[in-house]
């Protein structure tokens, strides 16, 4: 199943993307794609609601904005350097244990919203993101996949100056508004038989800069869910973003960062595609 949220920022409603391409309004369900949905039997309730209302489903205005397909989660956890080729281009060794950092959940936005450039070194990262279902605390790798509710495409934007040149933790460079476009839809695991073998790509102004496969993960999805759950309780609807392959602007010689007007497009096999146009966050650069 492919699930969407649509409407203006902050007022999105839940919906579905049917196999024939129709977008259906599911706000009559009375439940959004958040903690209650992912922690309980939300999917079953939705399936029952769908079959009961099959004859009277409302379609979504084709011009409606698509928002992030899940509600704002309690945590957006990112994995750093989870592809050996990206670790190499960043000048770092592949990690012996997963590298964890946070992104502010206020950075989450829709898949076609503009990306704001708050500095001169804004960079892209196409990533597979995992949505947590039932709460996970100290789960084993064998148990981990039963705590996965689905998958979603994520562009983990960074302001590299703030991330790497201003001291402290990476979170500072990862959290600006619009730095976490999610969507266009999230999918249930039956749509993605092997999350550890998906093609993913990203273009800037039509030029392909990232072209990878999750088969090159240093740590796979089950290992990551299990690992993160040792350090914190993963709540239903929480998101773990699994890292990016090579081809980010930081790794180019010379580095290539986003300029106003640049168009970023990205996709993952089975998870659709996104498109963002870059624009300055504010007229005069502030420190
Ligand atoms: Zn990343």
Short mmCIF file of C-alpha atoms and ligand atoms in Angstrom, two decimals:
data_model
loop_
_atom_site.label_atom_id
_atom_site.label_comp_id
_atom_site.label_asym_id
_atom_site.label_seq_id
_atom_site.Cartn_x
_atom_site.Cartn_y
_atom_site.Cartn_z
CA UNK A 1 0.00 0.00 0.00
CA UNK A 2 1.18 3.55 -0.83
CA UNK A 3 0.12 6.25 1.59
CA UNK A 4 0.22 10.02 1.19
CA UNK A 5 -0.67 13.19 3.06
CA UNK A 6 -1.94 16.22 1.18
CA UNK A 7 -2.88 19.84 1.82
CA UNK A 8 -1.18 23.00 3.07
CA UNK A 9 1.86 22.79 5.40
CA UNK A 10 0.81 21.88 8.90
CA UNK A 11 -2.75 21.01 7.86
CA UNK A 12 -2.17 17.86 5.81
CA UNK A 13 -4.76 15.13 5.62
CA UNK A 14 -4.09 11.42 5.15
CA UNK A 15 -4.74 9.73 1.84
CA UNK A 16 -3.81 6.81 -0.36
CA UNK A 17 -2.25 6.39 -3.73
CA UNK A 18 -4.16 3.63 -5.51
CA UNK A 19 -2.42 1.28 -7.97
CA UNK A 20 -4.21 3.02 -10.87
CA UNK A 21 -2.64 6.35 -9.84
CA UNK A 22 -5.72 7.90 -8.19
CA UNK A 23 -5.14 9.80 -4.97
CA UNK A 24 -7.87 9.09 -2.46
CA UNK A 25 -8.85 11.16 0.58
CA UNK A 26 -8.68 9.04 3.74
CA UNK A 27 -9.40 11.80 6.25
CA UNK A 28 -12.75 10.11 6.97
CA UNK A 29 -10.73 7.47 8.77
CA UNK A 30 -10.30 9.90 11.67
CA UNK A 31 -6.68 8.88 12.16
CA UNK A 32 -3.50 10.33 10.67
CA UNK A 33 -0.24 8.47 9.97
CA UNK A 34 1.30 9.13 13.36
CA UNK A 35 2.20 7.38 16.59
CA UNK A 36 -1.29 5.99 17.25
CA UNK A 37 -1.53 4.61 13.69
CA UNK A 38 1.92 3.00 13.68
CA UNK A 39 1.77 1.74 17.25
CA UNK A 40 -1.61 0.06 16.96
CA UNK A 41 -3.63 -1.64 14.27
CA UNK A 42 -3.79 1.48 12.07
CA UNK A 43 -3.16 -0.37 8.87
CA UNK A 44 -5.93 -2.89 9.59
CA UNK A 45 -8.35 -0.09 10.50
CA UNK A 46 -7.46 1.66 7.25
CA UNK A 47 -7.92 -1.51 5.20
CA UNK A 48 -11.35 -2.14 6.79
CA UNK A 49 -12.36 1.50 6.27
CA UNK A 50 -11.30 1.28 2.61
CA UNK A 51 -13.34 -1.80 1.83
CA UNK A 52 -16.38 -0.37 3.67
CA UNK A 53 -16.16 2.89 1.69
CA UNK A 54 -15.02 1.58 -1.68
CA UNK A 55 -18.06 2.94 -3.52
CA UNK A 56 -17.86 6.44 -2.07
CA UNK A 57 -14.18 7.35 -1.97
CA UNK A 58 -13.29 10.99 -2.63
CA UNK A 59 -10.37 11.72 -4.91
CA UNK A 60 -7.79 14.35 -4.02
CA UNK A 61 -7.51 17.48 -6.18
CA UNK A 62 -4.64 16.66 -8.58
CA UNK A 63 -3.17 20.11 -7.87
CA UNK A 64 -3.14 19.61 -4.10
CA UNK A 65 0.28 19.90 -2.47
CA UNK A 66 1.76 16.65 -1.22
CA UNK A 67 3.07 16.99 2.31
CA UNK A 68 5.36 14.66 4.20
CA UNK A 69 3.48 11.32 4.10
CA UNK A 70 3.83 10.72 7.85
CA UNK A 71 3.09 12.96 10.84
CA UNK A 72 6.00 14.66 12.58
CA UNK A 73 7.70 11.85 14.52
CA UNK A 74 9.22 11.97 17.99
CA UNK A 75 12.65 11.36 16.44
CA UNK A 76 14.35 11.65 13.07
CA UNK A 77 17.56 9.67 13.48
CA UNK A 78 20.19 9.62 10.78
CA UNK A 79 22.99 7.19 10.12
CA UNK A 80 26.24 8.73 8.92
CA UNK A 81 28.80 7.18 6.56
CA UNK A 82 26.76 4.02 5.94
CA UNK A 83 28.12 3.51 2.42
CA UNK A 84 31.84 2.84 2.05
CA UNK A 85 32.10 4.99 -1.11
CA UNK A 86 30.53 7.99 0.65
CA UNK A 87 32.80 7.56 3.68
CA UNK A 88 35.75 7.62 1.28
CA UNK A 89 34.64 10.83 -0.51
CA UNK A 90 34.13 12.45 2.92
CA UNK A 91 37.71 11.58 3.79
CA UNK A 92 36.68 9.21 6.58
CA UNK A 93 37.12 5.50 7.22
CA UNK A 94 34.02 3.26 7.10
CA UNK A 95 32.73 3.21 10.70
CA UNK A 96 33.14 0.15 12.91
CA UNK A 97 29.83 0.94 14.59
CA UNK A 98 26.94 2.91 13.08
CA UNK A 99 27.37 6.71 13.33
CA UNK A 100 24.21 8.30 14.74
CA UNK A 101 23.03 11.87 14.59
CA UNK A 102 19.74 13.67 14.90
CA UNK A 103 17.90 16.00 12.58
CA UNK A 104 15.33 18.40 14.03
CA UNK A 105 11.86 17.10 13.16
CA UNK A 106 10.87 20.68 12.22
CA UNK A 107 13.07 20.21 9.12
CA UNK A 108 10.53 17.77 7.67
CA UNK A 109 8.64 19.01 4.61
CA UNK A 110 6.88 17.77 1.50
CA UNK A 111 8.64 16.09 -1.45
CA UNK A 112 8.11 18.98 -3.89
CA UNK A 113 8.54 21.94 -1.51
CA UNK A 114 11.37 24.39 -2.23
CA UNK A 115 14.60 23.80 -0.33
CA UNK A 116 15.83 26.88 1.54
CA UNK A 117 19.53 27.74 1.37
CA UNK A 118 20.56 29.27 4.70
CA UNK A 119 24.26 29.51 3.76
CA UNK A 120 26.64 28.91 0.86
CA UNK A 121 27.29 25.18 1.34
CA UNK A 122 23.92 23.44 1.14
CA UNK A 123 24.33 19.85 -0.02
CA UNK A 124 22.06 16.91 -0.94
CA UNK A 125 21.89 13.24 0.19
CA UNK A 126 19.39 10.73 -1.25
CA UNK A 127 18.46 8.20 1.45
CA UNK A 128 16.21 5.29 2.24
CA UNK A 129 14.31 6.05 5.45
CA UNK A 130 12.72 3.41 7.66
CA UNK A 131 9.49 4.04 9.61
CA UNK A 132 9.14 2.29 12.96
CA UNK A 133 5.96 0.35 13.72
CA UNK A 134 5.59 -1.28 17.15
CA UNK A 135 7.81 0.33 19.80
CA UNK A 136 11.35 -1.06 19.73
CA UNK A 137 13.59 -1.27 22.78
CA UNK A 138 16.67 -3.50 22.74
CA UNK A 139 15.39 -5.65 19.88
CA UNK A 140 17.63 -8.24 18.26
CA UNK A 141 18.51 -8.20 14.56
CA UNK A 142 16.16 -11.17 14.13
CA UNK A 143 13.29 -9.22 15.73
CA UNK A 144 14.09 -5.91 14.09
CA UNK A 145 12.14 -6.24 10.85
CA UNK A 146 8.89 -6.88 12.71
CA UNK A 147 9.31 -3.32 14.09
CA UNK A 148 9.45 -1.79 10.61
CA UNK A 149 6.13 -0.30 9.44
CA UNK A 150 7.36 0.93 6.09
CA UNK A 151 9.78 2.93 4.00
CA UNK A 152 9.99 6.43 2.57
CA UNK A 153 12.32 8.44 0.34
CA UNK A 154 14.30 11.15 2.16
CA UNK A 155 16.66 13.91 1.03
CA UNK A 156 18.98 14.55 3.98
CA UNK A 157 20.00 18.14 3.20
CA UNK A 158 22.98 19.63 5.04
CA UNK A 159 24.52 23.06 5.42
CA UNK A 160 28.12 21.82 5.39
CA UNK A 161 29.56 25.00 6.87
CA UNK A 162 27.33 24.66 9.93
CA UNK A 163 27.83 20.87 10.07
CA UNK A 164 31.61 20.74 9.74
CA UNK A 165 33.19 24.16 10.30
CA UNK A 166 31.28 25.62 13.25
CA UNK A 167 32.21 23.07 15.95
CA UNK A 168 29.99 20.77 17.95
CA UNK A 169 27.60 18.17 16.63
CA UNK A 170 26.37 17.60 13.07
CA UNK A 171 22.76 18.33 14.12
CA UNK A 172 23.42 22.06 13.63
CA UNK A 173 24.01 21.64 9.91
CA UNK A 174 21.24 19.10 9.38
CA UNK A 175 18.19 20.77 10.88
CA UNK A 176 17.23 23.91 8.95
CA UNK A 177 13.62 24.19 7.79
CA UNK A 178 13.02 22.17 4.56
CA UNK A 179 16.16 20.04 5.12
CA UNK A 180 14.17 16.79 5.35
CA UNK A 181 11.76 16.34 2.43
CA UNK A 182 9.91 13.04 2.83
CA UNK A 183 7.73 11.25 0.29
CA UNK A 184 5.92 11.43 -2.09
CA UNK A 185 4.40 8.41 -0.30
CA UNK A 186 5.37 5.84 2.29
CA UNK A 187 4.96 2.16 1.53
CA UNK A 188 4.22 -0.89 3.60
CA UNK A 189 6.99 -3.52 3.74
CA UNK A 190 5.20 -5.92 1.36
CA UNK A 191 5.99 -3.42 -1.44
CA UNK A 192 9.73 -3.61 -0.69
CA UNK A 193 10.75 -7.27 -0.45
CA UNK A 194 14.44 -6.42 0.11
CA UNK A 195 15.26 -2.94 1.45
CA UNK A 196 18.94 -3.86 1.29
CA UNK A 197 18.92 -4.05 -2.50
CA UNK A 198 17.33 -0.90 -3.93
CA UNK A 199 18.68 1.46 -6.59
CA UNK A 200 18.78 5.12 -5.54
CA UNK A 201 19.76 8.22 -7.51
CA UNK A 202 19.87 11.99 -7.41
CA UNK A 203 20.29 14.65 -10.12
CA UNK A 204 21.13 18.36 -9.94
CA UNK A 205 19.79 20.33 -12.93
CA UNK A 206 19.31 17.03 -14.75
CA UNK A 207 22.88 15.79 -14.22
CA UNK A 208 23.11 12.52 -12.32
CA UNK A 209 25.41 12.96 -9.33
CA UNK A 210 24.35 10.07 -7.06
CA UNK A 211 23.77 6.61 -8.49
CA UNK A 212 23.94 3.90 -5.86
CA UNK A 213 22.36 0.83 -4.35
CA UNK A 214 21.41 0.02 -0.79
CA UNK A 215 23.20 -3.29 -1.41
CA UNK A 216 26.32 -1.26 -0.54
CA UNK A 217 25.16 -0.50 3.01
CA UNK A 218 27.85 -0.91 5.66
CA UNK A 219 25.03 -1.80 8.13
CA UNK A 220 21.73 -3.14 6.81
CA UNK A 221 18.22 -2.17 7.93
CA UNK A 222 17.84 -4.93 10.55
CA UNK A 223 21.25 -4.16 12.02
CA UNK A 224 20.45 -0.44 12.23
CA UNK A 225 17.03 -0.85 13.89
CA UNK A 226 18.49 -3.27 16.41
CA UNK A 227 21.54 -1.10 17.04
CA UNK A 228 19.66 2.19 17.55
CA UNK A 229 17.13 0.47 19.86
CA UNK A 230 19.93 -0.35 22.31
CA UNK A 231 20.50 3.35 23.00
CA UNK A 232 16.94 4.71 22.95
CA UNK A 233 13.37 3.50 22.70
CA UNK A 234 12.11 3.79 19.15
CA UNK A 235 8.52 5.00 19.25
CA UNK A 236 5.92 4.15 16.59
CA UNK A 237 6.34 6.48 13.61
CA UNK A 238 9.97 7.34 14.40
CA UNK A 239 12.22 7.54 11.36
CA UNK A 240 15.71 6.17 10.81
CA UNK A 241 17.41 7.49 7.69
CA UNK A 242 19.98 4.98 6.53
CA UNK A 243 22.71 7.16 5.02
CA UNK A 244 23.69 8.20 1.52
CA UNK A 245 25.91 6.76 -1.24
CA UNK A 246 28.71 8.71 -2.92
CA UNK A 247 28.07 11.74 -5.09
CA UNK A 248 27.34 14.57 -2.67
CA UNK A 249 28.60 18.09 -3.41
CA UNK A 250 31.11 17.94 -0.55
CA UNK A 251 32.89 15.04 -2.25
CA UNK A 252 33.43 16.84 -5.57
CA UNK A 253 36.67 18.53 -6.55
CA UNK A 254 36.10 21.40 -6.15
CA UNK A 255 33.02 20.96 -3.93
CA UNK A 256 29.75 21.88 -5.65
CA UNK A 257 26.97 23.30 -3.49
CA UNK A 258 23.44 24.41 -4.32
CA UNK A 259 22.73 27.82 -5.85
CA UNK A 260 19.35 29.56 -6.01
CA UNK A 261 17.36 28.13 -8.92
CA UNK A 262 19.08 24.75 -8.91
CA UNK A 263 16.70 21.81 -9.33
CA UNK A 264 17.30 18.65 -7.30
CA UNK A 265 15.50 15.44 -8.27
CA UNK A 266 15.90 12.07 -6.58
CA UNK A 267 14.33 8.68 -6.33
CA UNK A 268 14.50 5.17 -4.96
CA UNK A 269 13.23 2.04 -6.68
CA UNK A 270 9.65 1.48 -5.47
CA UNK A 271 9.50 4.71 -3.44
CA UNK A 272 8.79 7.30 -6.13
CA UNK A 273 10.68 10.50 -6.73
CA UNK A 274 11.05 14.05 -5.36
CA UNK A 275 11.87 17.43 -6.85
CA UNK A 276 13.07 20.53 -5.01
CA UNK A 277 13.97 23.97 -6.33
CA UNK A 278 16.60 25.80 -4.27
CA UNK A 279 16.10 29.35 -3.06
CA UNK A 280 17.78 31.59 -0.53
CA UNK A 281 16.36 31.36 2.97
CA UNK A 282 16.89 35.07 3.56
CA UNK A 283 18.10 38.00 1.52
CA UNK A 284 21.21 38.90 3.50
CA UNK A 285 23.36 36.16 4.86
CA UNK A 286 23.30 36.23 8.65
CA UNK A 287 25.90 34.67 10.87
ZN1 LIG B 1 22.65 11.59 5.52
#
